DNA sequence: TCAAAAACATACTATTCGGTATGTTTTTGA
DNA sequence: TCAAAAACATACCGAATAGTATGTTTTTGA
């Protein structure tokens, strides 16, 4: 990676980190450059404005991570329903980059920016579509494997499960303890059993 | 109501409206006074600072509404499970004050402010505790009425259902259509049936 | 090697925002 | 009625912020 590309990446990484913690609007460009060795001139050389940088964070940082975290394990799983549960458990309990008090980066940005900025909505929709589709396909595959009742509507379940994930992340932010995560996971497991 | 109290209420109502749409941090005091006939002097006569006003919005506007919308119908319902579903359906589809693209006022504020402000977290926790407890009690009552399996854990279900509500509101903000609400409600209904 | 382009650095600006200082007007109650 | 307190109005301030103007340094490629 060239030096210029490294500078750009430094900006995006720090920006992602600060946006995850404080939100997009509360993250100032001065914040980003103060905690890196990047100057304002370099920042505006790489990005036309703050909005373009925010979109790059979504498209180049968040989307990739989400894809690798989701599509790969779900696509090849022998027990798709179980794979979804494991993914949730990983995201909520194991993932070292996500913290209870800061919630889920994607859901945070949706909450903050969806009503305010069409471009952000589009970029975030791609990520959520990835997630919804991955789960829907997994359920569909579970149906074909005879692991889930044929009457189950895959799309509805995907929406239901994805909603639950976003919501429990928000409850985690509020209460700051993973007790709620544990309770949620138990209920999720029961729910999945009801689909068999 | 005295004139002073009316001024205070005007501020709180407009503040709630703008915070619901744009978020707390993006709602400036200048915004609030520009769209009312309240001056800055009056604003700071009634509230020590912006934070105190924000807390008043939560405690005096949101908490009451939530209590009346939740506790009352759920407490007296003959079929508690059905009452929860009806409440969700009302909040998502019927409620004239809530809009798809702006999501849920409480969940919005949690998302934005929980990691940033302890006082906001406390105030918002009271509201969410109300909701969680109301649902938990309703499930418990359904169990006593023989409408729900004894093995069901009321607290876990309350957390699961509350998460789902917050999450689907966020998806609604992203996609701007109530198709997702409808799919969510169908899945919720199926889920409730699995508890019987 | 060396000029042109890319990449970065610094100082500055216009605007916004929360909050204050200092008033004036309105209400209250003895 | 009238003074004191409550309620409101206006002008202003300092800090923060996105973005720009104008440089200098580094890299590139012929």
Tab-separated table of C-alpha atoms (C1' of nucleotides) in Angstrom:
chain	number	residue	atom	x	y	z
A	1	UNK	CA	0.000	0.000	0.000
A	2	UNK	CA	1.376	3.398	-0.994
A	3	UNK	CA	1.867	6.148	1.520
A	4	UNK	CA	-1.099	8.136	0.288
A	5	UNK	CA	-3.347	5.096	0.546
A	6	UNK	CA	-2.051	4.536	4.062
A	7	UNK	CA	-2.975	8.089	5.039
A	8	UNK	CA	-6.428	7.624	3.651
A	9	UNK	CA	-6.824	4.371	5.534
A	10	UNK	CA	-5.618	5.975	8.767
A	11	UNK	CA	-8.312	8.610	8.404
A	12	UNK	CA	-11.020	6.044	7.697
A	13	UNK	CA	-10.020	3.801	10.595
A	14	UNK	CA	-9.932	6.607	13.115
A	15	UNK	CA	-13.136	8.061	11.709
A	16	UNK	CA	-14.894	4.714	12.025
A	17	UNK	CA	-13.705	4.378	15.597
A	18	UNK	CA	-14.877	7.847	16.617
A	19	UNK	CA	-18.150	7.594	14.720
A	20	UNK	CA	-18.860	4.258	16.385
A	21	UNK	CA	-18.349	5.806	19.814
A	22	UNK	CA	-19.737	9.311	19.396
A	23	UNK	CA	-21.851	9.274	16.268
A	24	UNK	CA	-21.232	10.911	12.910
A	25	UNK	CA	-22.347	14.427	13.700
A	26	UNK	CA	-20.488	14.556	16.983
A	27	UNK	CA	-17.272	13.434	15.345
A	28	UNK	CA	-15.503	16.525	14.078
A	29	UNK	CA	-12.786	16.548	11.481
A	30	UNK	CA	-10.616	18.230	14.072
A	31	UNK	CA	-11.191	15.227	16.335
A	32	UNK	CA	-10.034	12.867	13.623
A	33	UNK	CA	-6.876	14.741	12.740
A	34	UNK	CA	-6.037	15.522	16.371
A	35	UNK	CA	-5.785	11.816	17.215
A	36	UNK	CA	-3.826	10.920	14.088
A	37	UNK	CA	-0.808	12.532	12.472
A	38	UNK	CA	-2.947	13.643	9.576
A	39	UNK	CA	-3.360	17.344	8.925
A	40	UNK	CA	-6.403	19.150	7.680
A	41	UNK	CA	-4.813	19.656	4.311
A	42	UNK	CA	-4.274	15.922	3.920
A	43	UNK	CA	-7.810	15.227	5.065
A	44	UNK	CA	-9.381	17.483	2.456
A	45	UNK	CA	-7.001	16.226	-0.156
A	46	UNK	CA	-8.382	12.723	0.295
A	47	UNK	CA	-12.032	13.654	0.844
A	48	UNK	CA	-14.042	16.412	-0.762
A	49	UNK	CA	-15.952	16.985	2.447
A	50	UNK	CA	-17.084	15.323	5.646
A	51	UNK	CA	-20.047	13.630	3.998
A	52	UNK	CA	-17.873	11.908	1.412
A	53	UNK	CA	-15.641	10.606	4.188
A	54	UNK	CA	-18.633	9.311	6.108
A	55	UNK	CA	-19.828	7.447	3.049
A	56	UNK	CA	-16.355	5.984	2.573
A	57	UNK	CA	-16.433	4.730	6.160
A	58	UNK	CA	-19.683	2.932	5.450
A	59	UNK	CA	-18.730	1.581	2.040
A	60	UNK	CA	-15.092	0.711	2.661
A	61	UNK	CA	-14.996	-0.160	6.339
A	62	UNK	CA	-18.368	-1.355	7.503
A	63	UNK	CA	-19.721	-3.130	4.447
A	64	UNK	CA	-16.671	-5.369	4.051
A	65	UNK	CA	-16.597	-6.356	7.693
A	66	UNK	CA	-20.272	-7.140	7.692
A	67	UNK	CA	-19.959	-9.254	4.547
A	68	UNK	CA	-17.095	-11.338	5.859
A	69	UNK	CA	-18.733	-11.761	9.225
A	70	UNK	CA	-22.037	-12.849	7.775
A	71	UNK	CA	-22.058	-14.262	4.308
A	72	UNK	CA	-19.171	-16.651	4.701
A	73	UNK	CA	-20.243	-18.619	7.777
A	74	UNK	CA	-23.908	-18.621	6.870
A	75	UNK	CA	-23.438	-19.771	3.298
A	76	UNK	CA	-21.663	-22.987	4.091
A	77	UNK	CA	-23.215	-24.006	7.408
A	78	UNK	CA	-24.621	-27.510	7.844
A	79	UNK	CA	-27.222	-26.220	10.273
A	80	UNK	CA	-28.185	-22.752	9.049
A	81	UNK	CA	-30.461	-21.951	11.956
A	82	UNK	CA	-27.683	-22.740	14.355
A	83	UNK	CA	-25.258	-20.691	12.294
A	84	UNK	CA	-27.497	-17.644	12.639
A	85	UNK	CA	-27.617	-18.126	16.366
A	86	UNK	CA	-23.838	-18.507	16.527
A	87	UNK	CA	-23.410	-15.363	14.512
A	88	UNK	CA	-25.619	-13.437	16.922
A	89	UNK	CA	-23.794	-14.876	19.856
A	90	UNK	CA	-20.488	-13.916	18.314
A	91	UNK	CA	-21.588	-10.386	17.538
A	92	UNK	CA	-23.061	-9.841	20.978
A	93	UNK	CA	-20.640	-11.681	23.222
A	94	UNK	CA	-17.393	-12.530	21.476
A	95	UNK	CA	-16.565	-9.811	18.975
A	96	UNK	CA	-13.626	-7.869	20.411
A	97	UNK	CA	-14.290	-4.718	18.414
A	98	UNK	CA	-17.891	-4.217	19.408
A	99	UNK	CA	-18.665	-2.913	22.862
A	100	UNK	CA	-21.886	-3.091	24.797
A	101	UNK	CA	-22.069	0.597	25.590
A	102	UNK	CA	-21.498	1.633	21.978
A	103	UNK	CA	-23.946	-0.748	20.343
A	104	UNK	CA	-23.822	-1.739	16.690
A	105	UNK	CA	-22.080	0.618	14.241
A	106	UNK	CA	-24.578	0.055	11.463
A	107	UNK	CA	-27.680	0.425	13.587
A	108	UNK	CA	-26.205	3.497	15.245
A	109	UNK	CA	-25.670	5.205	11.924
A	110	UNK	CA	-29.084	4.226	10.650
A	111	UNK	CA	-30.683	5.693	13.723
A	112	UNK	CA	-28.732	8.923	13.448
A	113	UNK	CA	-28.508	9.536	9.737
A	114	UNK	CA	-31.315	7.777	7.897
A	115	UNK	CA	-33.823	10.635	8.236
A	116	UNK	CA	-31.198	13.295	7.575
A	117	UNK	CA	-29.208	12.093	4.584
A	118	UNK	CA	-30.366	10.135	1.571
A	119	UNK	CA	-26.869	9.046	0.553
A	120	UNK	CA	-26.191	7.607	3.959
A	121	UNK	CA	-29.480	5.750	3.786
A	122	UNK	CA	-28.565	4.195	0.474
A	123	UNK	CA	-25.153	3.099	1.662
A	124	UNK	CA	-26.564	1.698	4.886
A	125	UNK	CA	-29.374	-0.051	3.037
A	126	UNK	CA	-26.820	-2.083	1.142
A	127	UNK	CA	-25.393	-3.392	4.381
A	128	UNK	CA	-28.766	-4.202	5.869
A	129	UNK	CA	-29.891	-5.838	2.643
A	130	UNK	CA	-26.816	-8.054	2.840
A	131	UNK	CA	-27.736	-9.083	6.354
A	132	UNK	CA	-31.418	-9.622	5.643
A	133	UNK	CA	-30.692	-11.620	2.533
A	134	UNK	CA	-28.043	-13.760	4.217
A	135	UNK	CA	-30.447	-14.669	6.998
A	136	UNK	CA	-33.339	-15.225	4.631
A	137	UNK	CA	-31.236	-17.546	2.492
A	138	UNK	CA	-30.058	-19.430	5.535
A	139	UNK	CA	-33.640	-19.999	6.688
A	140	UNK	CA	-34.630	-21.059	3.214
A	141	UNK	CA	-31.779	-23.511	3.154
A	142	UNK	CA	-32.818	-24.832	6.553
A	143	UNK	CA	-36.280	-25.415	5.144
A	144	UNK	CA	-34.851	-27.374	2.255
A	145	UNK	CA	-32.806	-29.423	4.692
A	146	UNK	CA	-35.948	-30.228	6.624
A	147	UNK	CA	-34.639	-28.377	9.686
A	148	UNK	CA	-37.363	-25.763	9.622
A	149	UNK	CA	-41.092	-26.087	9.076
A	150	UNK	CA	-42.196	-25.490	5.509
A	151	UNK	CA	-44.843	-23.023	6.676
A	152	UNK	CA	-42.214	-20.618	7.947
A	153	UNK	CA	-41.846	-17.422	5.935
A	154	UNK	CA	-38.111	-16.870	5.505
A	155	UNK	CA	-38.324	-13.199	4.730
A	156	UNK	CA	-40.502	-12.429	7.725
A	157	UNK	CA	-38.225	-14.380	10.018
A	158	UNK	CA	-35.195	-12.542	8.637
A	159	UNK	CA	-36.820	-9.205	9.360
A	160	UNK	CA	-37.923	-10.360	12.789
A	161	UNK	CA	-34.480	-11.641	13.741
A	162	UNK	CA	-32.615	-8.679	12.308
A	163	UNK	CA	-34.899	-6.325	14.188
A	164	UNK	CA	-34.226	-8.177	17.385
A	165	UNK	CA	-30.503	-7.844	16.929
A	166	UNK	CA	-30.665	-4.109	16.364
A	167	UNK	CA	-33.000	-3.679	19.296
A	168	UNK	CA	-30.999	-5.667	21.799
A	169	UNK	CA	-27.896	-3.720	20.798
A	170	UNK	CA	-29.780	-0.589	21.731
A	171	UNK	CA	-30.912	-2.013	25.055
A	172	UNK	CA	-27.299	-2.956	25.712
A	173	UNK	CA	-26.254	0.644	25.146
A	174	UNK	CA	-28.824	1.758	27.665
A	175	UNK	CA	-28.113	-0.685	30.449
A	176	UNK	CA	-24.443	-1.303	29.791
A	177	UNK	CA	-24.583	-4.907	30.947
A	178	UNK	CA	-24.626	-8.115	28.931
A	179	UNK	CA	-27.346	-9.623	31.127
A	180	UNK	CA	-29.807	-8.411	28.543
A	181	UNK	CA	-27.782	-9.967	25.772
A	182	UNK	CA	-27.878	-13.311	27.575
A	183	UNK	CA	-31.622	-13.111	28.094
A	184	UNK	CA	-32.107	-12.148	24.470
A	185	UNK	CA	-30.018	-15.075	23.264
A	186	UNK	CA	-32.016	-17.502	25.361
A	187	UNK	CA	-35.235	-16.174	23.913
A	188	UNK	CA	-33.772	-16.292	20.424
A	189	UNK	CA	-32.829	-19.925	20.902
A	190	UNK	CA	-36.365	-20.737	22.052
A	191	UNK	CA	-37.736	-18.881	19.079
A	192	UNK	CA	-35.579	-20.850	16.666
A	193	UNK	CA	-36.701	-24.087	18.299
A	194	UNK	CA	-40.276	-23.075	17.615
A	195	UNK	CA	-39.463	-22.923	13.917
A	196	UNK	CA	-38.245	-26.533	13.748
B	1	UNK	CA	-52.341	26.821	33.306
B	2	UNK	CA	-50.508	30.078	33.935
B	3	UNK	CA	-48.767	31.941	31.170
B	4	UNK	CA	-45.319	30.980	32.364
B	5	UNK	CA	-46.259	27.322	32.470
B	6	UNK	CA	-47.640	27.656	28.957
B	7	UNK	CA	-44.335	29.070	27.717
B	8	UNK	CA	-42.473	26.205	29.312
B	9	UNK	CA	-44.810	23.709	27.716
B	10	UNK	CA	-44.453	25.369	24.331
B	11	UNK	CA	-40.704	24.939	24.584
B	12	UNK	CA	-40.963	21.307	25.624
B	13	UNK	CA	-43.446	20.440	22.895
B	14	UNK	CA	-41.418	22.040	20.139
B	15	UNK	CA	-38.214	20.564	21.559
B	16	UNK	CA	-39.734	17.097	21.611
B	17	UNK	CA	-40.872	17.481	18.033
B	18	UNK	CA	-37.486	18.653	16.766
B	19	UNK	CA	-35.549	16.107	18.818
B	20	UNK	CA	-37.770	13.347	17.496
B	21	UNK	CA	-37.027	14.405	13.935
B	22	UNK	CA	-33.420	15.544	14.100
B	23	UNK	CA	-31.989	14.171	17.317
B	24	UNK	CA	-30.973	15.969	20.487
B	25	UNK	CA	-27.570	17.221	19.430
B	26	UNK	CA	-28.772	18.455	16.080
B	27	UNK	CA	-31.599	20.384	17.676
B	28	UNK	CA	-30.246	23.792	18.583
B	29	UNK	CA	-31.816	26.144	21.067
B	30	UNK	CA	-31.952	28.656	18.248
B	31	UNK	CA	-34.024	26.150	16.259
B	32	UNK	CA	-36.488	25.805	19.101
B	33	UNK	CA	-36.969	29.507	19.674
B	34	UNK	CA	-37.027	30.324	15.978
B	35	UNK	CA	-40.099	28.154	15.420
B	36	UNK	CA	-41.916	29.382	18.512
B	37	UNK	CA	-42.504	32.865	19.860
B	38	UNK	CA	-40.180	32.157	22.750
B	39	UNK	CA	-37.017	34.210	23.098
B	40	UNK	CA	-33.652	33.059	24.323
B	41	UNK	CA	-34.169	34.931	27.569
B	42	UNK	CA	-37.375	33.048	28.223
B	43	UNK	CA	-35.742	29.764	27.333
B	44	UNK	CA	-32.932	30.189	29.819
B	45	UNK	CA	-35.320	31.482	32.419
B	46	UNK	CA	-37.181	28.174	32.337
B	47	UNK	CA	-34.167	25.881	31.863
B	48	UNK	CA	-30.696	26.183	33.337
B	49	UNK	CA	-29.171	24.761	30.160
B	50	UNK	CA	-29.881	22.574	27.171
B	51	UNK	CA	-29.258	19.353	29.083
B	52	UNK	CA	-31.878	20.210	31.704
B	53	UNK	CA	-34.387	20.890	28.955
B	54	UNK	CA	-33.579	17.574	27.290
B	55	UNK	CA	-34.156	15.743	30.532
B	56	UNK	CA	-37.455	17.567	30.979
B	57	UNK	CA	-38.533	16.415	27.533
B	58	UNK	CA	-37.859	12.818	28.538
B	59	UNK	CA	-39.368	13.027	32.003
B	60	UNK	CA	-42.343	15.245	31.301
B	61	UNK	CA	-43.232	14.462	27.703
B	62	UNK	CA	-42.072	10.980	26.803
B	63	UNK	CA	-42.471	9.096	30.058
B	64	UNK	CA	-46.115	10.096	30.524
B	65	UNK	CA	-47.086	9.224	26.981
B	66	UNK	CA	-45.368	5.867	27.208
B	67	UNK	CA	-47.073	5.078	30.523
B	68	UNK	CA	-50.542	5.875	29.265
B	69	UNK	CA	-49.976	4.016	26.019
B	70	UNK	CA	-48.669	0.904	27.714
B	71	UNK	CA	-49.600	0.307	31.292
B	72	UNK	CA	-53.299	1.018	30.980
B	73	UNK	CA	-54.276	-1.323	28.124
B	74	UNK	CA	-51.933	-4.075	29.205
B	75	UNK	CA	-52.970	-4.115	32.841
B	76	UNK	CA	-56.618	-4.832	32.265
B	77	UNK	CA	-56.565	-6.957	29.133
B	78	UNK	CA	-58.411	-10.270	29.049
B	79	UNK	CA	-55.876	-11.712	26.628
B	80	UNK	CA	-52.524	-10.175	27.583
B	81	UNK	CA	-50.580	-11.671	24.694
B	82	UNK	CA	-53.066	-10.249	22.283
B	83	UNK	CA	-52.910	-6.908	24.065
B	84	UNK	CA	-49.153	-6.743	23.538
B	85	UNK	CA	-49.619	-7.470	19.874
B	86	UNK	CA	-52.293	-4.800	19.592
B	87	UNK	CA	-50.037	-2.319	21.311
B	88	UNK	CA	-47.258	-3.034	18.829
B	89	UNK	CA	-49.639	-2.790	15.950
B	90	UNK	CA	-50.924	0.526	17.271
B	91	UNK	CA	-47.458	1.944	17.772
B	92	UNK	CA	-46.257	0.850	14.350
B	93	UNK	CA	-49.306	1.383	12.188
B	94	UNK	CA	-51.944	3.497	13.874
B	95	UNK	CA	-50.235	6.079	16.076
B	96	UNK	CA	-50.645	9.445	14.349
B	97	UNK	CA	-47.708	11.089	16.103
B	98	UNK	CA	-45.087	8.513	15.209
B	99	UNK	CA	-43.736	8.423	11.688
B	100	UNK	CA	-41.918	5.643	9.908
B	101	UNK	CA	-38.987	7.735	8.809
B	102	UNK	CA	-38.391	9.152	12.275
B	103	UNK	CA	-38.627	5.913	14.226
B	104	UNK	CA	-39.315	5.709	17.945
B	105	UNK	CA	-38.485	8.766	20.084
B	106	UNK	CA	-37.242	6.702	23.007
B	107	UNK	CA	-35.087	4.340	20.994
B	108	UNK	CA	-33.691	7.266	19.020
B	109	UNK	CA	-32.580	9.036	22.153
B	110	UNK	CA	-31.119	5.886	23.646
B	111	UNK	CA	-29.119	5.293	20.526
B	112	UNK	CA	-27.824	8.843	20.440
B	113	UNK	CA	-27.346	9.732	24.072
B	114	UNK	CA	-26.855	6.624	26.177
B	115	UNK	CA	-23.086	6.445	25.710
B	116	UNK	CA	-22.651	10.192	26.025
B	117	UNK	CA	-24.713	11.244	29.011
B	118	UNK	CA	-25.375	9.392	32.245
B	119	UNK	CA	-28.386	11.530	33.203
B	120	UNK	CA	-30.062	10.839	29.886
B	121	UNK	CA	-29.426	7.132	30.371
B	122	UNK	CA	-31.077	7.168	33.778
B	123	UNK	CA	-34.126	9.020	32.531
B	124	UNK	CA	-34.447	6.763	29.502
B	125	UNK	CA	-33.961	3.653	31.622
B	126	UNK	CA	-37.071	4.546	33.583
B	127	UNK	CA	-39.110	4.533	30.396
B	128	UNK	CA	-37.667	1.278	29.132
B	129	UNK	CA	-38.091	-0.335	32.538
B	130	UNK	CA	-41.749	0.652	32.389
B	131	UNK	CA	-42.112	-1.005	29.027
B	132	UNK	CA	-40.167	-4.142	29.940
B	133	UNK	CA	-42.055	-4.560	33.176
B	134	UNK	CA	-45.442	-3.988	31.584
B	135	UNK	CA	-44.767	-6.676	28.999
B	136	UNK	CA	-43.255	-9.050	31.516
B	137	UNK	CA	-46.286	-8.694	33.757
B	138	UNK	CA	-48.627	-9.239	30.861
B	139	UNK	CA	-46.838	-12.469	29.905
B	140	UNK	CA	-46.879	-13.594	33.502
B	141	UNK	CA	-50.590	-12.909	33.661
B	142	UNK	CA	-51.092	-14.853	30.436
B	143	UNK	CA	-49.308	-17.765	32.025
B	144	UNK	CA	-51.603	-17.633	35.036
B	145	UNK	CA	-54.585	-17.542	32.719
B	146	UNK	CA	-53.282	-20.661	30.989
B	147	UNK	CA	-52.831	-18.770	27.733
B	148	UNK	CA	-49.083	-19.229	27.666
B	149	UNK	CA	-46.944	-22.270	28.391
B	150	UNK	CA	-45.640	-22.433	31.938
B	151	UNK	CA	-42.103	-23.020	30.680
B	152	UNK	CA	-41.957	-19.597	29.077
B	153	UNK	CA	-39.648	-17.135	30.780
B	154	UNK	CA	-41.560	-13.858	30.995
B	155	UNK	CA	-38.535	-11.650	31.462
B	156	UNK	CA	-36.702	-13.119	28.494
B	157	UNK	CA	-39.745	-12.774	26.285
B	158	UNK	CA	-40.183	-9.170	27.397
B	159	UNK	CA	-36.589	-8.387	26.441
B	160	UNK	CA	-36.938	-10.263	23.167
B	161	UNK	CA	-40.139	-8.494	22.199
B	162	UNK	CA	-38.970	-5.062	23.286
B	163	UNK	CA	-35.781	-5.520	21.290
B	164	UNK	CA	-37.784	-6.445	18.264
B	165	UNK	CA	-39.846	-3.305	18.523
B	166	UNK	CA	-36.821	-1.037	18.767
B	167	UNK	CA	-35.154	-2.831	15.911
B	168	UNK	CA	-38.050	-2.761	13.510
B	169	UNK	CA	-38.476	0.946	14.152
B	170	UNK	CA	-34.881	1.372	13.074
B	171	UNK	CA	-35.404	-0.680	9.930
B	172	UNK	CA	-38.435	1.468	9.226
B	173	UNK	CA	-36.289	4.576	9.428
B	174	UNK	CA	-33.910	3.071	6.917
B	175	UNK	CA	-36.380	1.839	4.326
B	176	UNK	CA	-39.136	4.342	4.890
B	177	UNK	CA	-41.892	1.881	4.070
B	178	UNK	CA	-44.253	0.030	6.354
B	179	UNK	CA	-43.818	-3.217	4.411
B	180	UNK	CA	-41.202	-4.147	6.974
B	181	UNK	CA	-43.593	-3.314	9.796
B	182	UNK	CA	-46.181	-5.644	8.297
B	183	UNK	CA	-43.685	-8.467	7.917
B	184	UNK	CA	-42.479	-7.912	11.457
B	185	UNK	CA	-46.009	-8.023	12.831
B	186	UNK	CA	-46.722	-11.277	11.041
B	187	UNK	CA	-43.595	-12.816	12.506
B	188	UNK	CA	-44.481	-11.444	15.919
B	189	UNK	CA	-47.892	-13.039	15.729
B	190	UNK	CA	-46.349	-16.378	14.808
B	191	UNK	CA	-43.919	-16.025	17.659
B	192	UNK	CA	-46.697	-15.370	20.135
B	193	UNK	CA	-48.552	-18.404	18.851
B	194	UNK	CA	-45.491	-20.493	19.599
B	195	UNK	CA	-45.739	-19.447	23.225
B	196	UNK	CA	-49.280	-20.727	23.653
C	1	DT	C1'	17.835	14.179	-13.161
C	2	DC	C1'	14.263	17.209	-12.936
C	3	DA	C1'	9.928	19.243	-13.834
C	4	DA	C1'	5.223	18.256	-13.077
C	5	DA	C1'	1.891	16.328	-10.361
C	6	DA	C1'	0.555	14.353	-6.100
C	7	DA	C1'	0.486	14.690	-1.295
C	8	DC	C1'	0.601	17.174	2.648
C	9	DA	C1'	0.997	21.480	6.016
C	10	DT	C1'	-0.534	25.903	8.096
C	11	DA	C1'	-3.120	29.820	8.762
C	12	DC	C1'	-7.271	31.665	8.281
C	13	DT	C1'	-12.577	32.442	7.750
C	14	DA	C1'	-17.604	32.406	8.102
C	15	DT	C1'	-21.042	30.423	10.671
C	16	DT	C1'	-23.291	28.125	14.325
C	17	DC	C1'	-24.134	27.274	18.993
C	18	DG	C1'	-24.687	27.267	24.005
C	19	DG	C1'	-24.703	30.481	27.217
C	20	DT	C1'	-24.496	35.334	29.557
C	21	DA	C1'	-25.198	40.268	30.634
C	22	DT	C1'	-28.245	43.489	31.068
C	23	DG	C1'	-31.935	45.204	30.436
C	24	DT	C1'	-37.661	45.801	30.151
C	25	DT	C1'	-42.302	44.197	30.877
C	26	DT	C1'	-45.726	41.654	33.302
C	27	DT	C1'	-47.642	39.498	37.268
C	28	DT	C1'	-48.368	39.011	42.131
C	29	DG	C1'	-49.796	39.851	46.701
C	30	DA	C1'	-49.821	42.692	50.827
D	1	DT	C1'	-52.010	50.678	44.525
D	2	DC	C1'	-47.435	49.730	44.119
D	3	DA	C1'	-43.121	47.666	45.044
D	4	DA	C1'	-40.995	43.329	44.609
D	5	DA	C1'	-40.514	39.294	42.180
D	6	DA	C1'	-41.356	36.676	38.148
D	7	DA	C1'	-41.208	36.416	33.310
D	8	DC	C1'	-39.494	37.720	29.189
D	9	DA	C1'	-36.476	40.416	25.476
D	10	DT	C1'	-32.143	41.781	23.108
D	11	DA	C1'	-27.495	42.182	22.262
D	12	DC	C1'	-23.504	40.120	22.761
D	13	DC	C1'	-19.463	36.560	23.537
D	14	DG	C1'	-16.204	32.693	23.246
D	15	DA	C1'	-15.587	28.204	21.599
D	16	DA	C1'	-16.164	24.847	18.079
D	17	DT	C1'	-16.609	23.530	13.344
D	18	DA	C1'	-16.584	22.625	8.219
D	19	DG	C1'	-14.226	24.278	4.798
D	20	DT	C1'	-10.669	27.352	2.060
D	21	DA	C1'	-6.463	29.769	0.533
D	22	DT	C1'	-2.034	29.380	-0.071
D	23	DG	C1'	1.638	27.641	0.537
D	24	DT	C1'	5.700	23.556	0.948
D	25	DT	C1'	7.319	18.891	0.535
D	26	DT	C1'	7.382	14.448	-1.550
D	27	DT	C1'	6.727	11.312	-5.229
D	28	DT	C1'	6.600	10.029	-10.012
D	29	DG	C1'	7.897	9.093	-14.571
D	30	DA	C1'	9.950	10.505	-18.869
